[in-house]
Short mmCIF file of C-alpha atoms and ligand atoms in Angstrom, two decimals:
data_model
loop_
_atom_site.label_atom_id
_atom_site.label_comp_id
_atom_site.label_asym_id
_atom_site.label_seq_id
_atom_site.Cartn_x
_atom_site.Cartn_y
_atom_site.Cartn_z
CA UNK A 1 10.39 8.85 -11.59
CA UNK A 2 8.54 8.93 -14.86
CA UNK A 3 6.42 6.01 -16.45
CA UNK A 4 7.82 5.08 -19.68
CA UNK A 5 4.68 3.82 -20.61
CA UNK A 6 2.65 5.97 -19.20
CA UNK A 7 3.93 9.52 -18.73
CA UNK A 8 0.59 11.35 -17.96
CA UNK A 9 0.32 8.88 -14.89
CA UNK A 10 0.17 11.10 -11.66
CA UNK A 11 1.79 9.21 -8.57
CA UNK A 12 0.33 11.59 -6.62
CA UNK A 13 -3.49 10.42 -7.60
CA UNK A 14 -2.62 6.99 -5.33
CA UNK A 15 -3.36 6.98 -2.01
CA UNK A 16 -0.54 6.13 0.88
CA UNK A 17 1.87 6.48 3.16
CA UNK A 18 5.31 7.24 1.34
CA UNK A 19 6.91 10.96 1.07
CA UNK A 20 8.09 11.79 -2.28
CA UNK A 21 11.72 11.17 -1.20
CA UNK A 22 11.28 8.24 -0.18
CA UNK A 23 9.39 6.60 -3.23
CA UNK A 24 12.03 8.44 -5.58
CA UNK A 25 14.74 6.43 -3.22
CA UNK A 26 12.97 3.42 -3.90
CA UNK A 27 12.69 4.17 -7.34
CA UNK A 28 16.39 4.54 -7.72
CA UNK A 29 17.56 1.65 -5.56
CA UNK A 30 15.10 -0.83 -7.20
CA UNK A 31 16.35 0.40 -10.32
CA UNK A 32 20.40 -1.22 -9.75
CA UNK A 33 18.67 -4.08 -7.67
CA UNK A 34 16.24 -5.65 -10.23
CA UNK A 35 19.57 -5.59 -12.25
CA UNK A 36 19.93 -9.12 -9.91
CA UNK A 37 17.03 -10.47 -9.64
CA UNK A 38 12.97 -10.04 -8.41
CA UNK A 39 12.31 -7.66 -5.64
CA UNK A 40 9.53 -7.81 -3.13
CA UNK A 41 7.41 -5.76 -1.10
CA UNK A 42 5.14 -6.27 2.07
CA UNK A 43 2.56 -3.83 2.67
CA UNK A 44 1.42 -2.35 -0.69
CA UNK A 45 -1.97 -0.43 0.30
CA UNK A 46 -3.35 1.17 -2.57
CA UNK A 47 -0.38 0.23 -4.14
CA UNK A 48 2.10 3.60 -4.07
CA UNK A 49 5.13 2.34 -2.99
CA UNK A 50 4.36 -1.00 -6.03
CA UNK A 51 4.28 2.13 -8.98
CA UNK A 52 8.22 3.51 -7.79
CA UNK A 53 8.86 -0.33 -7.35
CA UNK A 54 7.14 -1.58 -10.21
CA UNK A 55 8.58 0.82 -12.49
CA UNK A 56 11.97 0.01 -12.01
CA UNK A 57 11.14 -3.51 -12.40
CA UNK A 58 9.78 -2.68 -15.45
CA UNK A 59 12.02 -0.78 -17.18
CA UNK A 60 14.77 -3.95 -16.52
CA UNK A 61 12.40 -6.58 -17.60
CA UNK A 62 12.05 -8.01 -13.70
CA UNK A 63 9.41 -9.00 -11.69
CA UNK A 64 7.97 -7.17 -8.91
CA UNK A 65 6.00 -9.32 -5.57
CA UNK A 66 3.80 -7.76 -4.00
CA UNK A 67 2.60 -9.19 -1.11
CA UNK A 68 -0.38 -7.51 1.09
CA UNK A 69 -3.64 -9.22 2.36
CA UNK A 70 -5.30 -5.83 1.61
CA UNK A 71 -7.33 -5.83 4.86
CA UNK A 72 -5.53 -3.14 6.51
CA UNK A 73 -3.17 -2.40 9.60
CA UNK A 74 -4.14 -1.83 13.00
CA UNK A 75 -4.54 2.08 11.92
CA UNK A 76 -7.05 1.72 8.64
CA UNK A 77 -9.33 -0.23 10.17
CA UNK A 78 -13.45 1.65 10.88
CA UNK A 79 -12.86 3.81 13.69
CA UNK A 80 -9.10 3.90 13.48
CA UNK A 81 -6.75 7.48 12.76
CA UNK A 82 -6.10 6.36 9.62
CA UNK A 83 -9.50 4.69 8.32
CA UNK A 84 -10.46 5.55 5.12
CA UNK A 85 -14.27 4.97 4.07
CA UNK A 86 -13.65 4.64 0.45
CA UNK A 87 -11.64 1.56 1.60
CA UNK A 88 -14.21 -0.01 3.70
CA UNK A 89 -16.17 -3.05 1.98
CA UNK A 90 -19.74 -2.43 4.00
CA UNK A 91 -20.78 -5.95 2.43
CA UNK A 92 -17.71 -7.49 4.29
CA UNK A 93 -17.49 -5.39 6.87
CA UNK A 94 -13.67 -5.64 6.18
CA UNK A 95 -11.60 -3.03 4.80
CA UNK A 96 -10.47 -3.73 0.99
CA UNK A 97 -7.79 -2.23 -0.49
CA UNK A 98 -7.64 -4.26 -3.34
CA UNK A 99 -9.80 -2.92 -6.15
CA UNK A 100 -7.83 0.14 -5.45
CA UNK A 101 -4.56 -1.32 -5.84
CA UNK A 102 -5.85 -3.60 -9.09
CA UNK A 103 -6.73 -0.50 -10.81
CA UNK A 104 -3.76 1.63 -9.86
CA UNK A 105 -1.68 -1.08 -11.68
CA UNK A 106 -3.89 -1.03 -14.34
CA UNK A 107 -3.40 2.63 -14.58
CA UNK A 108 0.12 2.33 -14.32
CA UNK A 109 -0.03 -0.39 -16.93
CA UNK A 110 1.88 -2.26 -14.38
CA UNK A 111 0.11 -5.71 -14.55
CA UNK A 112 2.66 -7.43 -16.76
CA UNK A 113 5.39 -6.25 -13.95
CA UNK A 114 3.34 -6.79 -10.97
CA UNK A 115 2.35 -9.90 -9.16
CA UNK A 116 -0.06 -9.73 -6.36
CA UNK A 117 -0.05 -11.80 -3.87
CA UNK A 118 -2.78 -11.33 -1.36
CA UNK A 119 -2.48 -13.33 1.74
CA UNK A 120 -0.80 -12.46 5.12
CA UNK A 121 3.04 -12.00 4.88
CA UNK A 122 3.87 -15.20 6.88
CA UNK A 123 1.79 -17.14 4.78
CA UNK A 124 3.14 -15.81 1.52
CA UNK A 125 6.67 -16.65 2.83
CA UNK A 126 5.67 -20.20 3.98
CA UNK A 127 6.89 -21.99 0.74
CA UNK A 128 8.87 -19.15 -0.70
CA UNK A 129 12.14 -20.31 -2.43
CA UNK A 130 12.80 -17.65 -4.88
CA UNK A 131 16.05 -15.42 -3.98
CA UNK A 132 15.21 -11.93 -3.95
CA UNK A 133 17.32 -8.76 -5.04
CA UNK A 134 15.22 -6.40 -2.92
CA UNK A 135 12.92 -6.44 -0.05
CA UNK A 136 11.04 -3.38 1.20
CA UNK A 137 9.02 -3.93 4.53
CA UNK A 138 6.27 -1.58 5.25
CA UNK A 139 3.54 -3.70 6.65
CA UNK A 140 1.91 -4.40 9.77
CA UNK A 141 4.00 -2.19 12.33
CA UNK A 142 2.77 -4.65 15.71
CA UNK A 143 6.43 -5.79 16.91
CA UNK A 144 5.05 -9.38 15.90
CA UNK A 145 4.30 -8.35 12.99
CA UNK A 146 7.27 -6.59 11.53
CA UNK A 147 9.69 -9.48 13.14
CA UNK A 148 7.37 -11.96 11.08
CA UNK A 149 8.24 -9.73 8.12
CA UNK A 150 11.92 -9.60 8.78
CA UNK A 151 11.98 -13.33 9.73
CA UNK A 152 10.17 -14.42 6.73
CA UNK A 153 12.00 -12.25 4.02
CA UNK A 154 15.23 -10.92 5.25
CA UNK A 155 16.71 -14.66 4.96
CA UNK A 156 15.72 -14.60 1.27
CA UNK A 157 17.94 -10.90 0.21
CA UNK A 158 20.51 -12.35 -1.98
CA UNK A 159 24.53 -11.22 -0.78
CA UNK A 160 24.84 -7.64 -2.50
CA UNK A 161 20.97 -7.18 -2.39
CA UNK A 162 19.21 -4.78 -0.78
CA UNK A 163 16.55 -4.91 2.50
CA UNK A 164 14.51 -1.08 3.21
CA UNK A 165 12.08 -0.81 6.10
CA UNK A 166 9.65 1.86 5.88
CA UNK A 167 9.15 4.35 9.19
CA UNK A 168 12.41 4.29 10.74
CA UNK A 169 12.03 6.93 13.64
CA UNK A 170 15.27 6.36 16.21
CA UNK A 171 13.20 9.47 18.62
CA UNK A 172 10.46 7.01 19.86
CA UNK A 173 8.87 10.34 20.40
CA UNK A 174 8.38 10.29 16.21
CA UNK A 175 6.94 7.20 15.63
CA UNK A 176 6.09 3.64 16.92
CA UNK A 177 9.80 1.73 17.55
CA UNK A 178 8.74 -2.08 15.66
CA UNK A 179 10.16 -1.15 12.31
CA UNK A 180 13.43 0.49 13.85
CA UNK A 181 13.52 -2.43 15.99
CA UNK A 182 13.83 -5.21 13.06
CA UNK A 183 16.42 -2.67 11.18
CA UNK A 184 18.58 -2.94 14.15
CA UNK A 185 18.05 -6.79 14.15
CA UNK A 186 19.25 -7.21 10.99
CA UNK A 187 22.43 -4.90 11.61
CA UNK A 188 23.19 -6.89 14.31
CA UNK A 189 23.05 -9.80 12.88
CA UNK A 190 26.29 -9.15 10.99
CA UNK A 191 24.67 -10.08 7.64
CA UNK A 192 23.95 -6.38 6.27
CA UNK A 193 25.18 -2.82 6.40
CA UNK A 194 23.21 0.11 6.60
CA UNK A 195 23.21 2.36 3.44
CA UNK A 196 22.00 6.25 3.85
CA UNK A 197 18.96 6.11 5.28
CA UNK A 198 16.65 8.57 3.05
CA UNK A 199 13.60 10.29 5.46
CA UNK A 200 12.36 7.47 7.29
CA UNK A 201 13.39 4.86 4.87
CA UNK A 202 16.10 2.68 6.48
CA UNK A 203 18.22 0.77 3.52
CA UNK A 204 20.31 -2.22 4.12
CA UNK A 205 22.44 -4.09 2.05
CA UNK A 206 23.55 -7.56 2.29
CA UNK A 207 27.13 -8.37 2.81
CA UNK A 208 27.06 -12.01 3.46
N1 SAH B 301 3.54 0.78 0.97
C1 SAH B 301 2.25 1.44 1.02
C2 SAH B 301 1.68 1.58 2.42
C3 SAH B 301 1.46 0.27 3.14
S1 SAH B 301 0.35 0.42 4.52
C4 SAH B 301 2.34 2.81 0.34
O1 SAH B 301 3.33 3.09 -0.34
O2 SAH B 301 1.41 3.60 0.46
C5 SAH B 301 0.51 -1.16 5.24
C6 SAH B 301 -0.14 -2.29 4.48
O3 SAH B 301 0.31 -3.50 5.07
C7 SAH B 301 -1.67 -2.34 4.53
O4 SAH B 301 -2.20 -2.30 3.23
C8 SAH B 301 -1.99 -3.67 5.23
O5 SAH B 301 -3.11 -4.37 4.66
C9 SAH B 301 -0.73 -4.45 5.02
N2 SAH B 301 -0.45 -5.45 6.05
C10 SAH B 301 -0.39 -5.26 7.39
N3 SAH B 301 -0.08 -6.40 8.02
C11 SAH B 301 0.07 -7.35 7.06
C12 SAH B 301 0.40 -8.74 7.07
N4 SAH B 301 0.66 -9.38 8.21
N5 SAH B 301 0.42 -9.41 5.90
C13 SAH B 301 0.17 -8.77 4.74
N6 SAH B 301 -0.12 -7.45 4.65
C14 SAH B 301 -0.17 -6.75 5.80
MG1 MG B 302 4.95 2.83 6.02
#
């Protein structure tokens, strides 16, 4: 993935949670998707997963949503395995991932692309009524939380779009099951097919 705008940029200098595969998959789908419309993410941290996303939305004039109340999961919050101080607003005593993620678009020169949305997922999707070429998941990973996500968003994938969950891990001995669960829940409900699934990003594409 390069940044046409911005070829020095170093994806590597953002913090998060996405192998190299992975964001190079998104990359590439995002890059045929946005072809039909805006795409969307949940769960955009310090905003990794947004530059592969974004950047394909750039480069075909299309809109990027990305939708994250920038407080955290279960995991980054103080005391948690995956806290991170530099994300910790003391004044707040919240964590904040937003600066971060505001000046990673900046960077990225991604803020013409980009549209934040900072609020919970299910509140973000309460009046949503904009069809969506792509969805990517990778928030909360509480089984109510990622069935919020997939309830909220997988309804609004457009037929030929495309729906990717981040973290699949079949061996519950890899990783927590709630994200594997709602990828199975949307194969059974007869109104996607699974694509290759690249690492532990499961990709769905919708067939009716
Ligand atoms: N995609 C990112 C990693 C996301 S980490 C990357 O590429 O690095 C998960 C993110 O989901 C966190 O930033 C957290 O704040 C957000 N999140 C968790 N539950 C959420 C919810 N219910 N609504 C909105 N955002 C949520
Ligand atoms: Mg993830």
């Amino acid at each position: 993935m390069k940044l046409l705008q911005v070829p020095e940029f170093d994806i590597q200098s953002v913090k998060g949670f996405l192998a190299d595969d992975e964001g190079e998959g998104l990359y590439q789908l995002a890059l045929t998707a946005s072809q039909m419309g805006p795409c969307l993410e949940v769960g955009s941290y310090c905003g990794k997963s947004t530059v592969y996303l974004g950047a394909a939305c750039q480069q075909q004039g299309q809109t990027l949503f990305a939708v994250d109340h920038h407080r955290g999961s279960e995991e980054h919050q103080l005391g948690e395995e995956y806290h991170d101080p530099e994300l910790y607003d003391g004044q707040a005593q919240k964590m904040d991932s937003f600066r971060t993620f505001r000046d990673t678009l900046q960077r990225a020169r991604l803020e013409y692309t980009v549209v934040p949305v900072v609020a919970p997922s299910a509140v973000a999707a309460r009046h949503w009524a904009t069809p969506l070429a792509l969805v990517f998941i990778d928030g909360g990973h509480a089984l109510e939380t990622a069935l919020a996500d997939y309830r909220s968003w997988a309804a609004h994938v457009i037929p030929g779009g495309l729906l990717l969950i981040h973290d699949i891990f079949p061996d519950p001995a890899d990783g927590g099951q709630a994200p594997y669960d709602i990828y199975k829940l949307a194969l059974a409900s007869g109104l996607f097919e699974a694509l290759p699934t690249i690492n532990t990003l499961g990709v769905l594409r919708r067939i009716a």
